[in-house]
Structures are given as C-alpha cells and as structure tokens.
Amino acid sequence: MAFACVSEIDVNVAESYVNKTFLTFDIDWASDEVLGYCIDLVESFGVKAWFATHATPLLERLRANPNFELGIHPNFLPLLNGDFVYGKNYQEVLCHYMDIVPEATAMRAHSLATSSRILQASKEKGITHESNLCIPMQATKGAMPLAPFVNWDGLIRCPYHYADDIACMYGTLQSVRDGGHI
C-alpha cells in the first residue's frame, strides 16, 4: 500500500492520488500520552498526515518526521454559540490555527464546517489543499467518484470516504472490509 500526503495531490497528475492511501488523523485535543502512543503506532507503518487542533510539544516530533505532514484542523463551531475561544470571527480562528502550524498547506475543519468565505480566507493564508468533503463509500461506486478537484478559487479539494464517527453511525466497518480505501 502506498501512502501519500494530502498536499502532494496534483489533480493533473493521476499518479499523485490514484492507488494511493491518504490516512489522516485529526488530533482533536488528545492528551500527549494518547497522541504519543498513536504516533509510535503510525510511525511503524509509514503513514503520512496529521491535522492539528492544539499546540503540544509533540508537534515538533511530527515535524521532525519526513513522512508526516502537518495541517490545520480549525474549529469554527464555537462561533455558532457566540464563544470566541479561538477568535471572534472565522479569519481570527484561521489565524489561531496557522499560528500553531504556520507551515500548513492542508486543512480539514472540525466537524467539516466550511463555507466559500472560509475556503477563500484559507487559501489566502497559504492553504492549498482542503479535505472537508466526506463522500460515503457506496456513493463512490456510482456517479460520484472519489477524486480530488480544483475548486472555483484554485484550492484543491480532496474528498474522502471513511471517518470513524460515520462508521459508528452506520454501525459497521463494511466499506473498509469490502476493500474500500481512502
């Protein structure tokens, strides 16, 4: 199985994504103990990408591994409740996360929250690849292929088909057992 980084996807070069596995992790405020265990496990398999939600000394360990890519995992949801914990608007939220991972070129928003304004502001901050579109595996077998595409603003959008919470909602890992891959 060939692993690749999300930011390596070039929609004009099929070899950059066809028959590649893009296994990504949203660190979602995990404790350093849990995150360290997961990093140990992932390093043993040569997996590529992480989306960061918070500052931790372990980000330096991730940065030091050339197999890893760090992206941002901004959380815009508090804004919907009038909570300005990460900033008072989406631009400030993006700045908060870019301060944690200033080299980030890839992102996936927490809970997949996005809009055309957020995408444009992300691109202006240096984000080139975004992975906020979850397409269920059964849809990819029909008229909706799982393939990256260039958004209206030039941002490369990288849909995916597996998420742990969605697998729990379906109550099965059937799409993975059926040979589905990311």
PDB file of C-alpha atoms in Angstrom:
ATOM      1  CA  MET A   1       0.000   0.000   0.000  1.00  0.00           C
ATOM      2  CA  ALA A   2       1.440   3.389  -0.998  1.00  0.00           C
ATOM      3  CA  PHE A   3       0.808   6.208   1.458  1.00  0.00           C
ATOM      4  CA  ALA A   4       0.952   9.850   0.377  1.00  0.00           C
ATOM      5  CA  CYS A   5       0.422  13.306   1.849  1.00  0.00           C
ATOM      6  CA  VAL A   6      -2.679  15.314   1.045  1.00  0.00           C
ATOM      7  CA  SER A   7      -0.544  18.263  -0.092  1.00  0.00           C
ATOM      8  CA  GLU A   8       1.160  16.009  -2.692  1.00  0.00           C
ATOM      9  CA  ILE A   9      -2.075  15.668  -4.676  1.00  0.00           C
ATOM     10  CA  ASP A  10      -1.924  17.251  -8.121  1.00  0.00           C
ATOM     11  CA  VAL A  11      -5.267  16.921  -9.904  1.00  0.00           C
ATOM     12  CA  ASN A  12      -3.433  16.982 -13.254  1.00  0.00           C
ATOM     13  CA  VAL A  13      -1.223  14.026 -12.325  1.00  0.00           C
ATOM     14  CA  ALA A  14      -3.332  10.937 -11.632  1.00  0.00           C
ATOM     15  CA  GLU A  15      -0.315   9.096 -10.221  1.00  0.00           C
ATOM     16  CA  SER A  16      -0.284  11.583  -7.333  1.00  0.00           C
ATOM     17  CA  TYR A  17      -3.551  10.157  -5.981  1.00  0.00           C
ATOM     18  CA  VAL A  18      -4.693   7.033  -7.885  1.00  0.00           C
ATOM     19  CA  ASN A  19      -3.909   3.850  -5.929  1.00  0.00           C
ATOM     20  CA  LYS A  20      -2.608   5.946  -3.021  1.00  0.00           C
ATOM     21  CA  THR A  21      -3.806   5.856   0.556  1.00  0.00           C
ATOM     22  CA  PHE A  22      -4.174   9.138   2.414  1.00  0.00           C
ATOM     23  CA  LEU A  23      -4.523   8.154   6.040  1.00  0.00           C
ATOM     24  CA  THR A  24      -5.044  11.270   8.132  1.00  0.00           C
ATOM     25  CA  PHE A  25      -5.569  11.945  11.810  1.00  0.00           C
ATOM     26  CA  ASP A  26      -7.270  14.882  13.494  1.00  0.00           C
ATOM     27  CA  ILE A  27      -5.506  15.150  16.852  1.00  0.00           C
ATOM     28  CA  ASP A  28      -8.669  16.644  18.422  1.00  0.00           C
ATOM     29  CA  TRP A  29      -7.196  17.738  21.736  1.00  0.00           C
ATOM     30  CA  ALA A  30      -5.926  14.237  22.583  1.00  0.00           C
ATOM     31  CA  SER A  31      -3.648  14.039  25.604  1.00  0.00           C
ATOM     32  CA  ASP A  32       0.078  13.847  24.867  1.00  0.00           C
ATOM     33  CA  GLU A  33       0.135  10.312  26.274  1.00  0.00           C
ATOM     34  CA  VAL A  34      -2.510   9.130  23.815  1.00  0.00           C
ATOM     35  CA  LEU A  35      -1.058  11.165  20.966  1.00  0.00           C
ATOM     36  CA  GLY A  36       2.441   9.792  21.637  1.00  0.00           C
ATOM     37  CA  TYR A  37       1.106   6.221  21.575  1.00  0.00           C
ATOM     38  CA  CYS A  38      -0.653   6.903  18.284  1.00  0.00           C
ATOM     39  CA  ILE A  39       2.466   8.492  16.767  1.00  0.00           C
ATOM     40  CA  ASP A  40       4.504   5.411  17.771  1.00  0.00           C
ATOM     41  CA  LEU A  41       1.962   3.165  16.082  1.00  0.00           C
ATOM     42  CA  VAL A  42       1.674   5.280  12.939  1.00  0.00           C
ATOM     43  CA  GLU A  43       5.459   5.656  12.584  1.00  0.00           C
ATOM     44  CA  SER A  44       5.770   1.898  12.469  1.00  0.00           C
ATOM     45  CA  PHE A  45       3.562   1.859   9.346  1.00  0.00           C
ATOM     46  CA  GLY A  46       4.854   4.932   7.461  1.00  0.00           C
ATOM     47  CA  VAL A  47       1.593   6.872   7.430  1.00  0.00           C
ATOM     48  CA  LYS A  48       1.694  10.464   6.279  1.00  0.00           C
ATOM     49  CA  ALA A  49      -0.635  13.221   7.591  1.00  0.00           C
ATOM     50  CA  TRP A  50      -1.947  14.865  10.744  1.00  0.00           C
ATOM     51  CA  PHE A  51      -4.372  17.736  11.259  1.00  0.00           C
ATOM     52  CA  ALA A  52      -3.572  19.740  14.390  1.00  0.00           C
ATOM     53  CA  THR A  53      -6.109  21.260  16.770  1.00  0.00           C
ATOM     54  CA  HIS A  54      -3.834  22.475  19.540  1.00  0.00           C
ATOM     55  CA  ALA A  55      -0.262  23.267  20.442  1.00  0.00           C
ATOM     56  CA  THR A  56       1.675  20.403  22.010  1.00  0.00           C
ATOM     57  CA  PRO A  57       5.390  19.607  22.256  1.00  0.00           C
ATOM     58  CA  LEU A  58       4.614  16.513  20.157  1.00  0.00           C
ATOM     59  CA  LEU A  59       4.094  18.734  17.100  1.00  0.00           C
ATOM     60  CA  GLU A  60       7.896  19.060  16.982  1.00  0.00           C
ATOM     61  CA  ARG A  61       8.182  15.277  16.847  1.00  0.00           C
ATOM     62  CA  LEU A  62       5.681  15.193  13.992  1.00  0.00           C
ATOM     63  CA  ARG A  63       7.535  17.979  12.154  1.00  0.00           C
ATOM     64  CA  ALA A  64      10.836  16.100  12.514  1.00  0.00           C
ATOM     65  CA  ASN A  65       9.496  13.021  10.720  1.00  0.00           C
ATOM     66  CA  PRO A  66       9.763  13.495   6.928  1.00  0.00           C
ATOM     67  CA  ASN A  67       6.912  11.001   6.431  1.00  0.00           C
ATOM     68  CA  PHE A  68       4.489  13.305   8.214  1.00  0.00           C
ATOM     69  CA  GLU A  69       2.635  16.358   7.021  1.00  0.00           C
ATOM     70  CA  LEU A  70       1.062  18.768   9.487  1.00  0.00           C
ATOM     71  CA  GLY A  71      -2.114  20.545   8.504  1.00  0.00           C
ATOM     72  CA  ILE A  72      -4.609  22.554  10.498  1.00  0.00           C
ATOM     73  CA  HIS A  73      -7.919  21.384  11.944  1.00  0.00           C
ATOM     74  CA  PRO A  74      -9.712  24.646  12.770  1.00  0.00           C
ATOM     75  CA  ASN A  75     -12.780  24.604  14.972  1.00  0.00           C
ATOM     76  CA  PHE A  76     -15.323  27.194  13.809  1.00  0.00           C
ATOM     77  CA  LEU A  77     -18.184  25.676  15.815  1.00  0.00           C
ATOM     78  CA  PRO A  78     -17.773  27.788  18.978  1.00  0.00           C
ATOM     79  CA  LEU A  79     -18.518  30.869  16.855  1.00  0.00           C
ATOM     80  CA  LEU A  80     -22.037  29.493  16.258  1.00  0.00           C
ATOM     81  CA  ASN A  81     -22.649  29.685  20.013  1.00  0.00           C
ATOM     82  CA  GLY A  82     -21.096  33.125  20.451  1.00  0.00           C
ATOM     83  CA  ASP A  83     -17.971  31.607  22.029  1.00  0.00           C
ATOM     84  CA  PHE A  84     -14.823  33.368  20.863  1.00  0.00           C
ATOM     85  CA  VAL A  85     -12.338  30.890  22.357  1.00  0.00           C
ATOM     86  CA  TYR A  86     -10.379  30.640  19.052  1.00  0.00           C
ATOM     87  CA  GLY A  87     -11.207  34.097  17.675  1.00  0.00           C
ATOM     88  CA  LYS A  88     -14.132  36.446  17.207  1.00  0.00           C
ATOM     89  CA  ASN A  89     -14.620  35.557  13.520  1.00  0.00           C
ATOM     90  CA  TYR A  90     -13.544  32.904  11.020  1.00  0.00           C
ATOM     91  CA  GLN A  91     -10.470  34.901   9.955  1.00  0.00           C
ATOM     92  CA  GLU A  92      -9.205  35.049  13.548  1.00  0.00           C
ATOM     93  CA  VAL A  93      -9.938  31.341  14.004  1.00  0.00           C
ATOM     94  CA  LEU A  94      -7.802  30.573  10.938  1.00  0.00           C
ATOM     95  CA  CYS A  95      -5.013  32.797  12.306  1.00  0.00           C
ATOM     96  CA  HIS A  96      -5.170  30.939  15.644  1.00  0.00           C
ATOM     97  CA  TYR A  97      -4.563  27.586  13.943  1.00  0.00           C
ATOM     98  CA  MET A  98      -1.993  28.912  11.473  1.00  0.00           C
ATOM     99  CA  ASP A  99      -0.058  30.228  14.489  1.00  0.00           C
ATOM    100  CA  ILE A 100       0.097  26.618  15.740  1.00  0.00           C
ATOM    101  CA  VAL A 101       1.157  25.178  12.359  1.00  0.00           C
ATOM    102  CA  PRO A 102       2.455  28.111  10.276  1.00  0.00           C
ATOM    103  CA  GLU A 103       3.815  25.768   7.589  1.00  0.00           C
ATOM    104  CA  ALA A 104       0.415  24.146   6.985  1.00  0.00           C
ATOM    105  CA  THR A 105      -0.775  23.859   3.398  1.00  0.00           C
ATOM    106  CA  ALA A 106      -3.587  21.363   4.111  1.00  0.00           C
ATOM    107  CA  MET A 107      -6.641  21.591   6.319  1.00  0.00           C
ATOM    108  CA  ARG A 108      -9.797  19.827   7.425  1.00  0.00           C
ATOM    109  CA  ALA A 109     -12.176  21.819   9.597  1.00  0.00           C
ATOM    110  CA  HIS A 110     -13.548  20.310  12.780  1.00  0.00           C
ATOM    111  CA  SER A 111     -16.999  18.831  12.071  1.00  0.00           C
ATOM    112  CA  LEU A 112     -16.305  19.642   8.388  1.00  0.00           C
ATOM    113  CA  ALA A 113     -17.570  23.198   8.941  1.00  0.00           C
ATOM    114  CA  THR A 114     -16.828  25.277   5.869  1.00  0.00           C
ATOM    115  CA  SER A 115     -18.089  27.963   3.510  1.00  0.00           C
ATOM    116  CA  SER A 116     -16.850  29.758   0.414  1.00  0.00           C
ATOM    117  CA  ARG A 117     -15.575  32.586   2.649  1.00  0.00           C
ATOM    118  CA  ILE A 118     -13.648  30.185   4.881  1.00  0.00           C
ATOM    119  CA  LEU A 119     -12.144  28.438   1.848  1.00  0.00           C
ATOM    120  CA  GLN A 120     -11.066  31.746   0.293  1.00  0.00           C
ATOM    121  CA  ALA A 121      -9.565  33.004   3.572  1.00  0.00           C
ATOM    122  CA  SER A 122      -7.764  29.672   4.000  1.00  0.00           C
ATOM    123  CA  LYS A 123      -6.247  29.971   0.542  1.00  0.00           C
ATOM    124  CA  GLU A 124      -5.098  33.499   1.365  1.00  0.00           C
ATOM    125  CA  LYS A 125      -3.332  32.048   4.451  1.00  0.00           C
ATOM    126  CA  GLY A 126      -1.379  29.560   2.298  1.00  0.00           C
ATOM    127  CA  ILE A 127      -3.688  26.550   2.379  1.00  0.00           C
ATOM    128  CA  THR A 128      -3.531  24.758  -0.983  1.00  0.00           C
ATOM    129  CA  HIS A 129      -5.402  21.512  -0.139  1.00  0.00           C
ATOM    130  CA  GLU A 130      -8.604  21.038   1.829  1.00  0.00           C
ATOM    131  CA  SER A 131     -10.318  17.808   2.906  1.00  0.00           C
ATOM    132  CA  ASN A 132     -13.797  18.690   4.181  1.00  0.00           C
ATOM    133  CA  LEU A 133     -15.938  16.582   1.846  1.00  0.00           C
ATOM    134  CA  CYS A 134     -16.933  13.172   3.155  1.00  0.00           C
ATOM    135  CA  ILE A 135     -18.446  11.025   0.403  1.00  0.00           C
ATOM    136  CA  PRO A 136     -19.798   7.685   1.638  1.00  0.00           C
ATOM    137  CA  MET A 137     -18.194   4.643   0.015  1.00  0.00           C
ATOM    138  CA  GLN A 138     -21.475   3.474  -1.510  1.00  0.00           C
ATOM    139  CA  ALA A 139     -21.715   6.779  -3.433  1.00  0.00           C
ATOM    140  CA  THR A 140     -18.219   6.342  -4.900  1.00  0.00           C
ATOM    141  CA  LYS A 141     -19.345   3.129  -6.622  1.00  0.00           C
ATOM    142  CA  GLY A 142     -21.845   5.082  -8.694  1.00  0.00           C
ATOM    143  CA  ALA A 143     -21.815   8.506 -10.282  1.00  0.00           C
ATOM    144  CA  MET A 144     -19.739  10.224  -7.579  1.00  0.00           C
ATOM    145  CA  PRO A 145     -16.092   9.196  -7.881  1.00  0.00           C
ATOM    146  CA  LEU A 146     -13.727   9.827  -5.006  1.00  0.00           C
ATOM    147  CA  ALA A 147     -11.268  12.125  -6.753  1.00  0.00           C
ATOM    148  CA  PRO A 148      -9.654  15.461  -5.981  1.00  0.00           C
ATOM    149  CA  PHE A 149     -10.755  18.518  -7.921  1.00  0.00           C
ATOM    150  CA  VAL A 150      -9.864  22.178  -8.272  1.00  0.00           C
ATOM    151  CA  ASN A 151     -12.333  24.471  -6.540  1.00  0.00           C
ATOM    152  CA  TRP A 152     -13.551  27.724  -8.127  1.00  0.00           C
ATOM    153  CA  ASP A 153     -10.774  29.620  -6.304  1.00  0.00           C
ATOM    154  CA  GLY A 154      -7.928  27.239  -7.219  1.00  0.00           C
ATOM    155  CA  LEU A 155      -7.945  25.383  -3.898  1.00  0.00           C
ATOM    156  CA  ILE A 156      -7.520  21.631  -4.348  1.00  0.00           C
ATOM    157  CA  ARG A 157     -10.391  19.832  -2.623  1.00  0.00           C
ATOM    158  CA  CYS A 158      -9.660  16.278  -1.532  1.00  0.00           C
ATOM    159  CA  PRO A 159     -12.790  14.302  -0.642  1.00  0.00           C
ATOM    160  CA  TYR A 160     -12.552  11.173   1.477  1.00  0.00           C
ATOM    161  CA  HIS A 161     -14.883   8.312   2.288  1.00  0.00           C
ATOM    162  CA  TYR A 162     -14.075   6.973   5.748  1.00  0.00           C
ATOM    163  CA  ALA A 163     -14.485   8.661   9.110  1.00  0.00           C
ATOM    164  CA  ASP A 164     -14.694   6.928  12.455  1.00  0.00           C
ATOM    165  CA  ASP A 165     -17.844   8.752  13.551  1.00  0.00           C
ATOM    166  CA  ILE A 166     -19.624   7.880  10.299  1.00  0.00           C
ATOM    167  CA  ALA A 167     -18.576   4.233  10.642  1.00  0.00           C
ATOM    168  CA  CYS A 168     -20.116   4.282  14.119  1.00  0.00           C
ATOM    169  CA  MET A 169     -23.341   5.759  12.747  1.00  0.00           C
ATOM    170  CA  TYR A 170     -23.539   3.013  10.125  1.00  0.00           C
ATOM    171  CA  GLY A 171     -22.641   0.529  12.844  1.00  0.00           C
ATOM    172  CA  THR A 172     -20.152  -1.233  10.601  1.00  0.00           C
ATOM    173  CA  LEU A 173     -16.745  -1.032   9.018  1.00  0.00           C
ATOM    174  CA  GLN A 174     -18.136  -2.760   5.922  1.00  0.00           C
ATOM    175  CA  SER A 175     -16.738  -0.238   3.432  1.00  0.00           C
ATOM    176  CA  VAL A 176     -13.216  -0.934   4.692  1.00  0.00           C
ATOM    177  CA  ARG A 177     -13.787  -4.705   4.734  1.00  0.00           C
ATOM    178  CA  ASP A 178     -15.055  -4.520   1.159  1.00  0.00           C
ATOM    179  CA  GLY A 179     -11.669  -3.262   0.041  1.00  0.00           C
ATOM    180  CA  GLY A 180     -12.506   0.415   0.079  1.00  0.00           C
ATOM    181  CA  HIS A 181      -9.603   2.767   0.521  1.00  0.00           C
ATOM    182  CA  ILE A 182      -9.197   6.428   1.138  1.00  0.00           C
TER     183      ILE A 182
END
